XYZ file of C-alpha atoms in Angstrom:
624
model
C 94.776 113.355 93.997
C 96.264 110.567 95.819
C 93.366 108.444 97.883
C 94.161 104.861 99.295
C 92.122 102.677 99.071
C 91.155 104.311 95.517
C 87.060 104.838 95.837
C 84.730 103.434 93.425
C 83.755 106.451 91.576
C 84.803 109.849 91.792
C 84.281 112.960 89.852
C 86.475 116.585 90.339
C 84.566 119.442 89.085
C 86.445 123.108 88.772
C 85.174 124.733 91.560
C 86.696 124.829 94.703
C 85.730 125.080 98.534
C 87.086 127.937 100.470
C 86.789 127.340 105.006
C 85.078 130.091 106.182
C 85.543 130.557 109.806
C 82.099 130.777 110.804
C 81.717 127.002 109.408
C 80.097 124.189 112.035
C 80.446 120.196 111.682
C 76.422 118.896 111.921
C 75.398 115.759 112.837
C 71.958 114.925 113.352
C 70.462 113.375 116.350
C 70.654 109.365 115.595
C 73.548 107.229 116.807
C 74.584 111.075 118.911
C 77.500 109.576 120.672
C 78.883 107.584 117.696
C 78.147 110.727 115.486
C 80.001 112.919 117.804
C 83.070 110.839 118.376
C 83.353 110.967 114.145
C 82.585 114.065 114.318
C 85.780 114.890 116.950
C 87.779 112.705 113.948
C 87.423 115.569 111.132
C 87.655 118.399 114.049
C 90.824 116.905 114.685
C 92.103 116.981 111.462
C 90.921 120.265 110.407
C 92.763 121.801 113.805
C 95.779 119.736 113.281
C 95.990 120.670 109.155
C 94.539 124.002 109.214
C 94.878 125.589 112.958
C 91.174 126.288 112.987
C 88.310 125.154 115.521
C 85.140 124.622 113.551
C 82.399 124.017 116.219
C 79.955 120.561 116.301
C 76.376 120.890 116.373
C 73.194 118.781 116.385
C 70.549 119.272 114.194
C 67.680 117.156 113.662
C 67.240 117.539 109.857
C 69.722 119.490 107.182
C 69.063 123.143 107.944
C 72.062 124.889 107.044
C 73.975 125.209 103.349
C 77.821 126.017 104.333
C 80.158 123.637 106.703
C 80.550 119.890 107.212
C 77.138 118.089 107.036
C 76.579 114.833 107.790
C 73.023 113.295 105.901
C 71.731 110.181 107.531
C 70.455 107.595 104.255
C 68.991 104.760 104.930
C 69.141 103.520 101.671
C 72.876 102.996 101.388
C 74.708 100.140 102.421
C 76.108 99.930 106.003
C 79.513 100.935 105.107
C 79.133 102.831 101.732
C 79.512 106.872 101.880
C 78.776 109.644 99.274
C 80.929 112.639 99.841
C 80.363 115.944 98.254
C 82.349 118.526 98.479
C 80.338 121.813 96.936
C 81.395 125.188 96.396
C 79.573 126.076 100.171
C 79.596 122.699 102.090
C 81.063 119.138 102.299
C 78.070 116.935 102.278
C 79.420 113.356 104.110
C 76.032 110.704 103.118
C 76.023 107.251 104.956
C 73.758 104.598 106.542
C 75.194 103.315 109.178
C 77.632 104.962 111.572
C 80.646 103.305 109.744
C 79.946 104.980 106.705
C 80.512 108.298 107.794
C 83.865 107.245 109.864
C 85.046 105.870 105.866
C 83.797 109.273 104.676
C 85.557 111.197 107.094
C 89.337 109.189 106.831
C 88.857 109.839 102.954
C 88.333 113.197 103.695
C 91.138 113.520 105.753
C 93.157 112.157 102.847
C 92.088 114.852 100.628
C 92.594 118.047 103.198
C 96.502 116.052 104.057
C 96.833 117.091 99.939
C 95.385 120.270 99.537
C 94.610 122.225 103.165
C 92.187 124.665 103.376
C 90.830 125.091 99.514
C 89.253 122.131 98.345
C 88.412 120.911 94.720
C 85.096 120.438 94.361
C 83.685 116.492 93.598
C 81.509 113.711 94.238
C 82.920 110.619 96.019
C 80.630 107.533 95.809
C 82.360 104.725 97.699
C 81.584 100.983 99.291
C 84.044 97.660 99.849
C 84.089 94.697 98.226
C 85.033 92.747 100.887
C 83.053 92.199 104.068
C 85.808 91.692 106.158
C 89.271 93.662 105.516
C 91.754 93.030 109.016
C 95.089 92.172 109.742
C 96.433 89.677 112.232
C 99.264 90.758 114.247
C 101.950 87.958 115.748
C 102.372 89.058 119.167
C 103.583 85.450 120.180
C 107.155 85.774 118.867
C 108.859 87.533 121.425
C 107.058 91.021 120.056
C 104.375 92.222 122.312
C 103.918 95.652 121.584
C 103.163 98.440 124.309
C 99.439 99.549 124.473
C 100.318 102.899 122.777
C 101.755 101.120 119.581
C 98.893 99.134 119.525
C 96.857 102.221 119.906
C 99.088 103.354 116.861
C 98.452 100.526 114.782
C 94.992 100.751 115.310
C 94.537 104.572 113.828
C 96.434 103.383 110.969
C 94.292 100.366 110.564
C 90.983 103.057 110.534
C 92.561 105.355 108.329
C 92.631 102.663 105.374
C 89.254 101.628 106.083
C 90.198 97.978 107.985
C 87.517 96.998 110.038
C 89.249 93.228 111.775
C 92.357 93.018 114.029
C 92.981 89.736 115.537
C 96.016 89.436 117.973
C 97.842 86.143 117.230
C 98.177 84.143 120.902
C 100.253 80.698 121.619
C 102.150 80.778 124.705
C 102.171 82.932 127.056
C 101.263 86.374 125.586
C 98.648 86.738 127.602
C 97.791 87.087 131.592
C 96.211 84.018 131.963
C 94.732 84.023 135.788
C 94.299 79.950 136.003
C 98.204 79.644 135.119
C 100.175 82.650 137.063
C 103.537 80.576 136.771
C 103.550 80.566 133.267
C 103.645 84.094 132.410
C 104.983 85.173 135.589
C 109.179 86.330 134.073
C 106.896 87.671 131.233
C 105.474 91.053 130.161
C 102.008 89.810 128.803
C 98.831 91.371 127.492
C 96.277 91.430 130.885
C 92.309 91.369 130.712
C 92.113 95.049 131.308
C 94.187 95.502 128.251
C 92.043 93.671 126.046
C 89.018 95.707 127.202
C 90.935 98.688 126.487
C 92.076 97.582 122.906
C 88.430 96.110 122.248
C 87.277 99.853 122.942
C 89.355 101.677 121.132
C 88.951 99.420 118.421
C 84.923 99.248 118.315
C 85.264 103.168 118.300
C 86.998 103.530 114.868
C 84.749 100.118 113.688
C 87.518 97.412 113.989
C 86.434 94.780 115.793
C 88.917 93.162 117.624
C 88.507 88.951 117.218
C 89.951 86.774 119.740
C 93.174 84.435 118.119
C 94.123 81.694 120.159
C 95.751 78.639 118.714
C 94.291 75.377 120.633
C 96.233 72.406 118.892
C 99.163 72.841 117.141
C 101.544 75.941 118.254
C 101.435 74.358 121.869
C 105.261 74.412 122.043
C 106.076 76.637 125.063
C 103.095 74.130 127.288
C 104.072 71.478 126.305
C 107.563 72.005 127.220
C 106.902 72.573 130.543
C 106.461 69.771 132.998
C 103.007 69.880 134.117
C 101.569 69.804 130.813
C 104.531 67.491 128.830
C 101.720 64.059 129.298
C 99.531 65.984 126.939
C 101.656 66.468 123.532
C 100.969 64.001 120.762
C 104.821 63.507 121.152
C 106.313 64.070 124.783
C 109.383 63.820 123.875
C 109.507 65.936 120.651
C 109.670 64.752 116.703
C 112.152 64.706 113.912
C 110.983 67.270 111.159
C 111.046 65.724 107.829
C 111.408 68.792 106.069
C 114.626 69.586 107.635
C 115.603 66.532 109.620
C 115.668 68.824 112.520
C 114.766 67.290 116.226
C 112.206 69.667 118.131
C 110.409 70.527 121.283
C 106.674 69.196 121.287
C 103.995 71.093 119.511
C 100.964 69.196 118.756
C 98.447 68.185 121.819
C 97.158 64.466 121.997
C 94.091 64.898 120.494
C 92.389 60.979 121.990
C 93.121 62.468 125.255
C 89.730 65.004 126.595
C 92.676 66.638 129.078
C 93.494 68.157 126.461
C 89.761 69.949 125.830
C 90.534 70.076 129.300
C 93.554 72.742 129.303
C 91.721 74.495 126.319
C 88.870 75.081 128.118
C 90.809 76.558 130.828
C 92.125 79.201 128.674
C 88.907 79.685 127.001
C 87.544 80.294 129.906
C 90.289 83.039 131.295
C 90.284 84.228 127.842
C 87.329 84.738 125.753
C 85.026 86.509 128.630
C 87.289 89.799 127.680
C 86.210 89.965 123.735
C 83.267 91.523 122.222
C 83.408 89.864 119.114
C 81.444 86.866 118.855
C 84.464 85.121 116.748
C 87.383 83.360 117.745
C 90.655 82.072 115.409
C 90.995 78.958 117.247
C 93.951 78.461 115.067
C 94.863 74.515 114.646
C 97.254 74.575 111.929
C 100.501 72.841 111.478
C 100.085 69.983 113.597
C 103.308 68.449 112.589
C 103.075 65.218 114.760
C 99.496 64.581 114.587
C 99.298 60.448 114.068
C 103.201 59.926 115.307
C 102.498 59.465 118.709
C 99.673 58.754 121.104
C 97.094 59.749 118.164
C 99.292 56.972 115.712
C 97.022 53.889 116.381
C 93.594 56.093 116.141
C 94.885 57.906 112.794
C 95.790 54.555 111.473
C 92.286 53.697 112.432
C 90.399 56.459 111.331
C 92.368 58.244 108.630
C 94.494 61.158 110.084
C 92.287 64.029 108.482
C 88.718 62.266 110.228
C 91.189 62.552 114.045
C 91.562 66.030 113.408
C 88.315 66.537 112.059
C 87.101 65.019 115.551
C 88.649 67.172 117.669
C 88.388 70.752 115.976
C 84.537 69.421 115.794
C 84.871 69.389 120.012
C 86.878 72.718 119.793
C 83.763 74.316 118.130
C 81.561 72.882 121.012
C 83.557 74.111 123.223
C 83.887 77.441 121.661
C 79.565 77.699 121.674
C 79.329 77.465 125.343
C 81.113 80.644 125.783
C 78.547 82.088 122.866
C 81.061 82.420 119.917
C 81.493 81.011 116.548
C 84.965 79.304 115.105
C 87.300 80.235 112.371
C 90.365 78.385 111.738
C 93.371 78.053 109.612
C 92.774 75.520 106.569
C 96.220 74.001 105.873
C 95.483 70.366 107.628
C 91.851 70.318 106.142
C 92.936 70.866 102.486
C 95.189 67.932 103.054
C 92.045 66.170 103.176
C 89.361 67.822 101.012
C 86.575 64.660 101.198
C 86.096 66.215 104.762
C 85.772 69.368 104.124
C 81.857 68.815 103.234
C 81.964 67.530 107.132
C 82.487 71.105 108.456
C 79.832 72.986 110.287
C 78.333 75.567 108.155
C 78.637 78.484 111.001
C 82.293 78.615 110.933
C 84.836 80.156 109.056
C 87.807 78.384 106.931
C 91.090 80.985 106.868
C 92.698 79.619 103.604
C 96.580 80.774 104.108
C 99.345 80.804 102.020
C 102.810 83.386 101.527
C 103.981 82.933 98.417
C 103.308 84.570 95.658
C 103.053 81.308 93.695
C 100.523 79.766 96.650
C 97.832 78.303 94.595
C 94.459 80.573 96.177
C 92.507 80.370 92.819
C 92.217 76.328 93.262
C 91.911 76.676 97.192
C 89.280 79.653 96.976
C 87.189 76.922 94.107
C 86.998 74.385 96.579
C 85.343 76.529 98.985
C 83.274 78.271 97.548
C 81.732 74.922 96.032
C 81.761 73.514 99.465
C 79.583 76.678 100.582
C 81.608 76.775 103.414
C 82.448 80.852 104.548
C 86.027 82.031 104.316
C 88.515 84.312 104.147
C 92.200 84.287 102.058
C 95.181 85.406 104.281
C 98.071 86.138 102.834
C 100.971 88.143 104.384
C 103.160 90.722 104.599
C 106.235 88.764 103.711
C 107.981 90.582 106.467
C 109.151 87.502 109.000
C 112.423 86.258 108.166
C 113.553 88.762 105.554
C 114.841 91.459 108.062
C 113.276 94.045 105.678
C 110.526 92.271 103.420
C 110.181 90.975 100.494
C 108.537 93.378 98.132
C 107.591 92.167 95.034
C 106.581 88.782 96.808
C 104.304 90.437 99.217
C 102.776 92.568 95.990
C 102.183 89.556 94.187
C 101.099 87.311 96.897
C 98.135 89.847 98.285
C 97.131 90.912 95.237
C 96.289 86.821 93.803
C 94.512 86.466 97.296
C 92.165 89.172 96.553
C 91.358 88.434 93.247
C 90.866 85.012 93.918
C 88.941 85.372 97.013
C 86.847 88.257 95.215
C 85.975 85.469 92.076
C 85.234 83.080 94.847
C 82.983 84.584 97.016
C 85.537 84.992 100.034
C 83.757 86.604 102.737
C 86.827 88.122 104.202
C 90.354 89.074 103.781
C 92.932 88.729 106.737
C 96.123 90.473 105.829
C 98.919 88.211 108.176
C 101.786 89.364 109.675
C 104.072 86.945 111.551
C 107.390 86.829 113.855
C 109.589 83.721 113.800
C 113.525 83.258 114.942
C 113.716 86.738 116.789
C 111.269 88.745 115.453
C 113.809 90.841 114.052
C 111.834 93.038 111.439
C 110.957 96.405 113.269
C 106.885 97.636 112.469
C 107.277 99.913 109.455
C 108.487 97.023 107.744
C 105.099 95.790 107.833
C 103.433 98.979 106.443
C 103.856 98.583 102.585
C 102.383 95.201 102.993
C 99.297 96.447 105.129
C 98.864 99.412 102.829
C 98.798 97.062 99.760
C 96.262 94.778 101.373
C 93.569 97.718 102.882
C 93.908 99.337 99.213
C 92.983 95.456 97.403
C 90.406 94.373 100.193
C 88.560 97.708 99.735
C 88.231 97.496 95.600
C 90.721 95.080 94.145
C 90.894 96.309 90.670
C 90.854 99.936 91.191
C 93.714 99.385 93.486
C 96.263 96.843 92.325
C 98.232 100.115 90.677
C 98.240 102.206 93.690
C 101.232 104.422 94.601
C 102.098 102.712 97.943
C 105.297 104.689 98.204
C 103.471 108.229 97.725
C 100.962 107.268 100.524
C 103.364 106.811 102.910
C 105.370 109.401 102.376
C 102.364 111.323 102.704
C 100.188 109.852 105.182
C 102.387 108.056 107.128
C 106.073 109.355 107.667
C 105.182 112.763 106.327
C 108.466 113.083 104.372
C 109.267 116.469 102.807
C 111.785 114.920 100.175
C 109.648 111.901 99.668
C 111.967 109.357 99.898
C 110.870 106.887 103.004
C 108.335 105.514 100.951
C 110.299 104.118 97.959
C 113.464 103.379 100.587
C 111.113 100.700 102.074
C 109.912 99.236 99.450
C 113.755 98.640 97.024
C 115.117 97.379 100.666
C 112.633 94.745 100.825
C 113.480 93.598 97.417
C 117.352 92.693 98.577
C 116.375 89.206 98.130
C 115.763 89.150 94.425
C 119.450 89.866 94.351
C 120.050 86.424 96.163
C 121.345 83.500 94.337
C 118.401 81.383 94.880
C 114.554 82.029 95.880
C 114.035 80.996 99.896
C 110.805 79.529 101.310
C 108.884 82.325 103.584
C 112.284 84.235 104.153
C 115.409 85.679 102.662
C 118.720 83.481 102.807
C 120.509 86.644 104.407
C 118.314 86.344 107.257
C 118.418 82.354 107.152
C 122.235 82.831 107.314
C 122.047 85.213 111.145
C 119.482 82.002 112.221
C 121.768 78.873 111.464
C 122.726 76.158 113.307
C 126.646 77.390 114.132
C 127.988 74.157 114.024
C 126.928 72.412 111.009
C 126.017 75.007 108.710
C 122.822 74.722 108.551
C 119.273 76.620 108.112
C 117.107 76.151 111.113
C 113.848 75.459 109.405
C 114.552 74.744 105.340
C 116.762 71.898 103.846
C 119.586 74.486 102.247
C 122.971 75.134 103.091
C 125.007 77.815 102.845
C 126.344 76.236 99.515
C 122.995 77.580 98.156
C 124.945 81.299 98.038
C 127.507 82.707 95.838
C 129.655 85.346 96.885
C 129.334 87.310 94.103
C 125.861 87.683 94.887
C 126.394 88.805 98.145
C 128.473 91.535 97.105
C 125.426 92.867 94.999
C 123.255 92.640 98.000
C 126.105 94.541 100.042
C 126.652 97.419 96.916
C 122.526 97.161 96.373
C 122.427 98.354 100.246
C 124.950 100.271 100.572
C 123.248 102.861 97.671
C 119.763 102.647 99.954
C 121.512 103.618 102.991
C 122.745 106.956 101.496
C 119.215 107.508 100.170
C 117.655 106.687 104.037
C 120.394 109.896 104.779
C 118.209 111.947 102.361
C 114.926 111.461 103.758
C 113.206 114.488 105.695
C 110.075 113.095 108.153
C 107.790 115.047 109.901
C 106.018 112.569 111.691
C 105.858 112.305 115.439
C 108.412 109.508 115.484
C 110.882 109.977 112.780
C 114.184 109.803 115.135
C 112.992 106.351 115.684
C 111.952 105.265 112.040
C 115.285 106.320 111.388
C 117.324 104.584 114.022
C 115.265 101.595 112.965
C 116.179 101.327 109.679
C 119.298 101.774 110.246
C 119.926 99.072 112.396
C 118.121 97.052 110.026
C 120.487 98.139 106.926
C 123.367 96.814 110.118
C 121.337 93.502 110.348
C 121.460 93.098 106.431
C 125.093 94.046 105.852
C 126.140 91.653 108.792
C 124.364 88.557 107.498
C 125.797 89.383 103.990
C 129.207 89.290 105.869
C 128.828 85.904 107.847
C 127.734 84.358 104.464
C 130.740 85.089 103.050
C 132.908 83.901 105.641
C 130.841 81.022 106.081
C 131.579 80.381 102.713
C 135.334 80.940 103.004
C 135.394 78.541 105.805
C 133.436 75.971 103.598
C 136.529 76.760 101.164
C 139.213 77.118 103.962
C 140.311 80.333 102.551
C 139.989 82.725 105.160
C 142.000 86.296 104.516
C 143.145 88.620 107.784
C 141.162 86.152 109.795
C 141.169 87.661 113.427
C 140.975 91.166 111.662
C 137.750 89.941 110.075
C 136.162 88.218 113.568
C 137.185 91.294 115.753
C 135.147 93.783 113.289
C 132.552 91.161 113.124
C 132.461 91.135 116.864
C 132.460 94.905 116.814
C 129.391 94.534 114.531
C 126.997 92.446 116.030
C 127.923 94.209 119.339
C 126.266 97.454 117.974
C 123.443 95.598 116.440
C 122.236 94.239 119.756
C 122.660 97.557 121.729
C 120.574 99.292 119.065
C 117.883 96.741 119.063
C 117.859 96.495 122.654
C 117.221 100.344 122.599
C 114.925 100.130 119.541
C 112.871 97.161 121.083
C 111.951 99.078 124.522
C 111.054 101.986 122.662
C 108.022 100.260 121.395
C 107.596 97.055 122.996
C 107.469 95.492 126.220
C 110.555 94.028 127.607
C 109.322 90.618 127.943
C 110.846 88.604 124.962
C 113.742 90.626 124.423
C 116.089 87.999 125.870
C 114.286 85.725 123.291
C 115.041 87.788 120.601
C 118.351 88.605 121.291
C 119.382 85.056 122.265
C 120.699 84.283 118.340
C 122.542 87.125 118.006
C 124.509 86.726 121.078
C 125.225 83.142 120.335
C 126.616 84.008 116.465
C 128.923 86.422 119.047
C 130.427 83.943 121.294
C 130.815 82.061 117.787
C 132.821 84.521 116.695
C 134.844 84.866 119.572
C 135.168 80.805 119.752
C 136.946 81.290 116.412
C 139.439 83.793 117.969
């Protein structure tokens, strides 16, 4: 029996459970309209599985022996469930409304495997995390359309996830004080985020506001009305790359900037439920190198920041919420971490599989401080994912954050330079992370492939599942490991003219072509295996023509690197042979994820993510 997340206990007895056609769903009379709407959930799934209508009832206590039965008990915890499935009946026992919903998904899990005759066993099941979510980047270009969120969503309440937060910096999101901004844009509007916030409190996900509110302020601060307020108006050097960029970081010393924050606070938060917000403030790059330098000279750097996320959480309790935020700046500076409020929440991040969460997760929990671990899905910048990293890297966060009393775990999953990884990417990685949040040790050896070729793509010949996962392990076939990417994708991002990787100190001299051969051959073998797969589900044409055009992206980076390489070497074979197929190449590449794109997202950002891929074109045909 294959059930993800794995429960807590469960015992399978010999009998079975035959439907009878006369069976009813009962659900008592307390919490009726949540009751009913899980109720609907396993009707649903019975009708869809089984092509029978079983009938939903309300009864005030348990009066009948046969059917679906759902038995209120107060003395389990709010999301824990007991199902029973007897010879006669299917007992589903919970506290609180959330409970039952859990009981119901794994039951839906269990008739997926064996339809209409049931074995017979006791399920006794509860998380050990309070918190299990994800937080989707909808900031890089990507905004998906309402019915892929809606999508995401199901699949989010099928593993038992019960946090989404929707990552916002610039302008992914109707803001009515600041029409011009958005205005060329497709971006999420206040009825939408009602709409989502609905959906999502129905299947117990609540949906917490994510708006970064210091760093991140790139695509404001660019623009002339709000330039006076970055740290640096006129951009920085990166150190880590030696790369000039656009402004990012607001001026902390100056309140116009609480100012403009309050302003989208106040367009913003009135549309959320929840009574959190991510207020973000990581990766404030410039912080002390401009208008803040003399104060952080002053003061200490750490105690400036300190000073204004302390008037960020002000701000944030006169619209009646409570703050989380990222941790990277505070843990620069861990004397001040004692200085935090004790109602917010610390989001300790970190994407590698080597990132150090058992010291960060210590420090914490000895500071009594509440937090959560968020790791990722390794899926930015890799084109397919990185496998085994991701693996690694959310299974140390929840073992860490389990030993170290981490109130939450916030599975991340980012954009960056085109957003190029399409969403199933993503779904071996948010698998992973429901299944370790849930029950950590139980599920560290869970068949991720199986469930998705079940549950998810619904492939005959099982092979989507184990596709996904060996194509987002191309990169341990590279010649060296990259920083929160893969150099194949690093090598479609570069900066044409000098060689270079936008965003890491390596050069193409990092890569061997022999290596990239074995990437090409490693790829090659998938691609004949993605030919073999046999989905069901409602949107396998487009799975498909996804991962194609991903396999197109992969092969076409692996060919620039090599001629990148031969130009390093001046040793260029059947040159304008070479560029026209190249040419050819890309050309297909953007027409497919033009298509692709539409198909599931809005159009707004498009341009954005295409803009790379038609530059490495006129490259190509600057070389001709």
């Amino acid at each position: 029996m294959l059930l993800v997340p794995v429960p807590k206990e469960l015992r399978i007895f010999n009998e079975k459970f035959y439907y009878l056609n006369e069976s009813h769903i009962i659900i008592n009379n307390s919490n009726k309209e949540e009751m009913f709407f899980i109720a609907k959930q396993i009707q649903g799934i019975i009708n869809e599985e089984l092509k029978k209508h079983i009938p939903i009832l309300i009864e005030k206590r348990k009066t009948r022996s046969t059917g679906i039965i759902f038995i209120q008990k107060e003395s389990l915890n709010c999301e824990e469930y007991i199902l029973i499935i007897n010879p006669n009946s299917i007992e589903i026992i919970y506290s609180k409304p959330a409970g039952a919903f859990y009981g119901v998904m794994t039951l839906k899990q269990i008739i997926s495997q064996y339809g209409g005759v049931l074995p017979c066993l006791i399920i006794q099941d509860s998380p050990d995390y309070q918190v299990r979510g994800i937080m989707l980047d909808i900031s890089r270009n990507k905004i998906p359309a309402m019915k892929e969120l809606f999508r995401l969503i199901d699949f989010m309440a099928e593993l038992k996830l019960n946090q989404l937060q929707l990552y916002v910096e610039g302008f992914s999101f109707a803001y009515p004080s600041f029409p011009e901004v958005w205005k060329d844009r497709t971006p999420i509007t206040r009825q939408e985020i009602m709409e989502i916030d609905e959906y999502c409190k129905a299947r117990h996900i609540e949906l917490v506001s994510n708006h970064n509110s210091f760093g991140h302020m790139t695509d404001w601060l660019k623009r002339k009305e709000f330039n006076h307020l970055a740290e640096c108006p006129d951009g920085y050097t990166n150190s880590i790359d030696n790369v000039h960029r656009d402004p990012g970081t607001l001026n902390p010393i100056d309140d116009n900037s609480l100012k403009l924050i309050g302003r989208m606070y106040d367009d913003f938060l009135p549309y959320f439920t929840s009574s959190w917000i991510n207020v973000g403030c990581d990766e404030t790059y410039e912080l002390g190198r401009g208008f803040s330098k003399e104060a952080c000279e002053e003061k200490g750097r750490g105690k400036v920041y300190l000073e204004f996320l302390l008037k960020l959480n002000e701000l944030v309790h006169k619209h009646g919420k409570r703050m989380m935020f990222w941790g990277d700046i505070i843990n620069e500076y861990p004397e001040l971490i004692d200085q935090l409020p004790k109602d917010i929440i610390t989001l300790e991040w970190g994407y590698e599989e080597e990132h150090p969460f058992d010291i960060r997760c210590k420090q914490f929990q000895k500071s009594g401080i509440p937090y959560y671990v968020c790791p990722g899905t390794s899926s930015w910048e890799s084109i397919s994912g990185r496998t085994n990293n991701m693996k690694k890297n959310l299974y140390n966060a929840a073992i860490s954050g389990k030993e170290n009393d981490a109130i939450g775990y916030l599975n991340t999953d980012w954009g960056g330079n085109g957003h190029w990884q399409y969403p199933c990417v993503s779904y071996p990685g948010f698998v992973y992370g429901a299944a370790l949040s849930w029950d950590v040790e139980k599920n560290e050896n869970i068949d991720i492939a199986d469930y998705l070729n079940l549950m998810v793509f619904k492939d005959e010949n099982n092979i989507m599942g184990q596709f996904i996962l060996d194509l987002g392990n191309y990169y341990l076939k590279e010649t060296k490991k990259m920083f929160n990417g893969t150099y194949i994708s690093k090598i479609l991002v570069t900066d044409i003219e000098i060689n270079k990787f936008l965003n890491v100190s390596a050069d193409i001299k990092d890569m061997k072509v022999e290596d990239i051969e074995s990437i090409e051959k490693y790829v090659e073998q998938l691609a004949r295996q993605l030919d073999k797969a046999n989905m069901t589900c409602e949107n396998s044409n487009l799975v498909y023509s996804e991962f194609k055009n991903t396999i197109r992206f992969i092969r076409h980076g692996c060919k620039l690197g090599k001629l990148k390489l031969a130009m390093d070497q001046k040793k260029i074979e059947n040159k304008e042979k070479l560029l026209n197929e190249m040419i050819d190449e890309i050309g297909v590449i953007i027409v497919e994820h033009q298509v692709l794109w539409i198909r599931r997202n809005r159009i707004g950002g498009l341009n954005d993510s295409l803009d790379q891929l038609l530059k490495l074109k006129d490259y190509y045909y600057s070389l001709l």
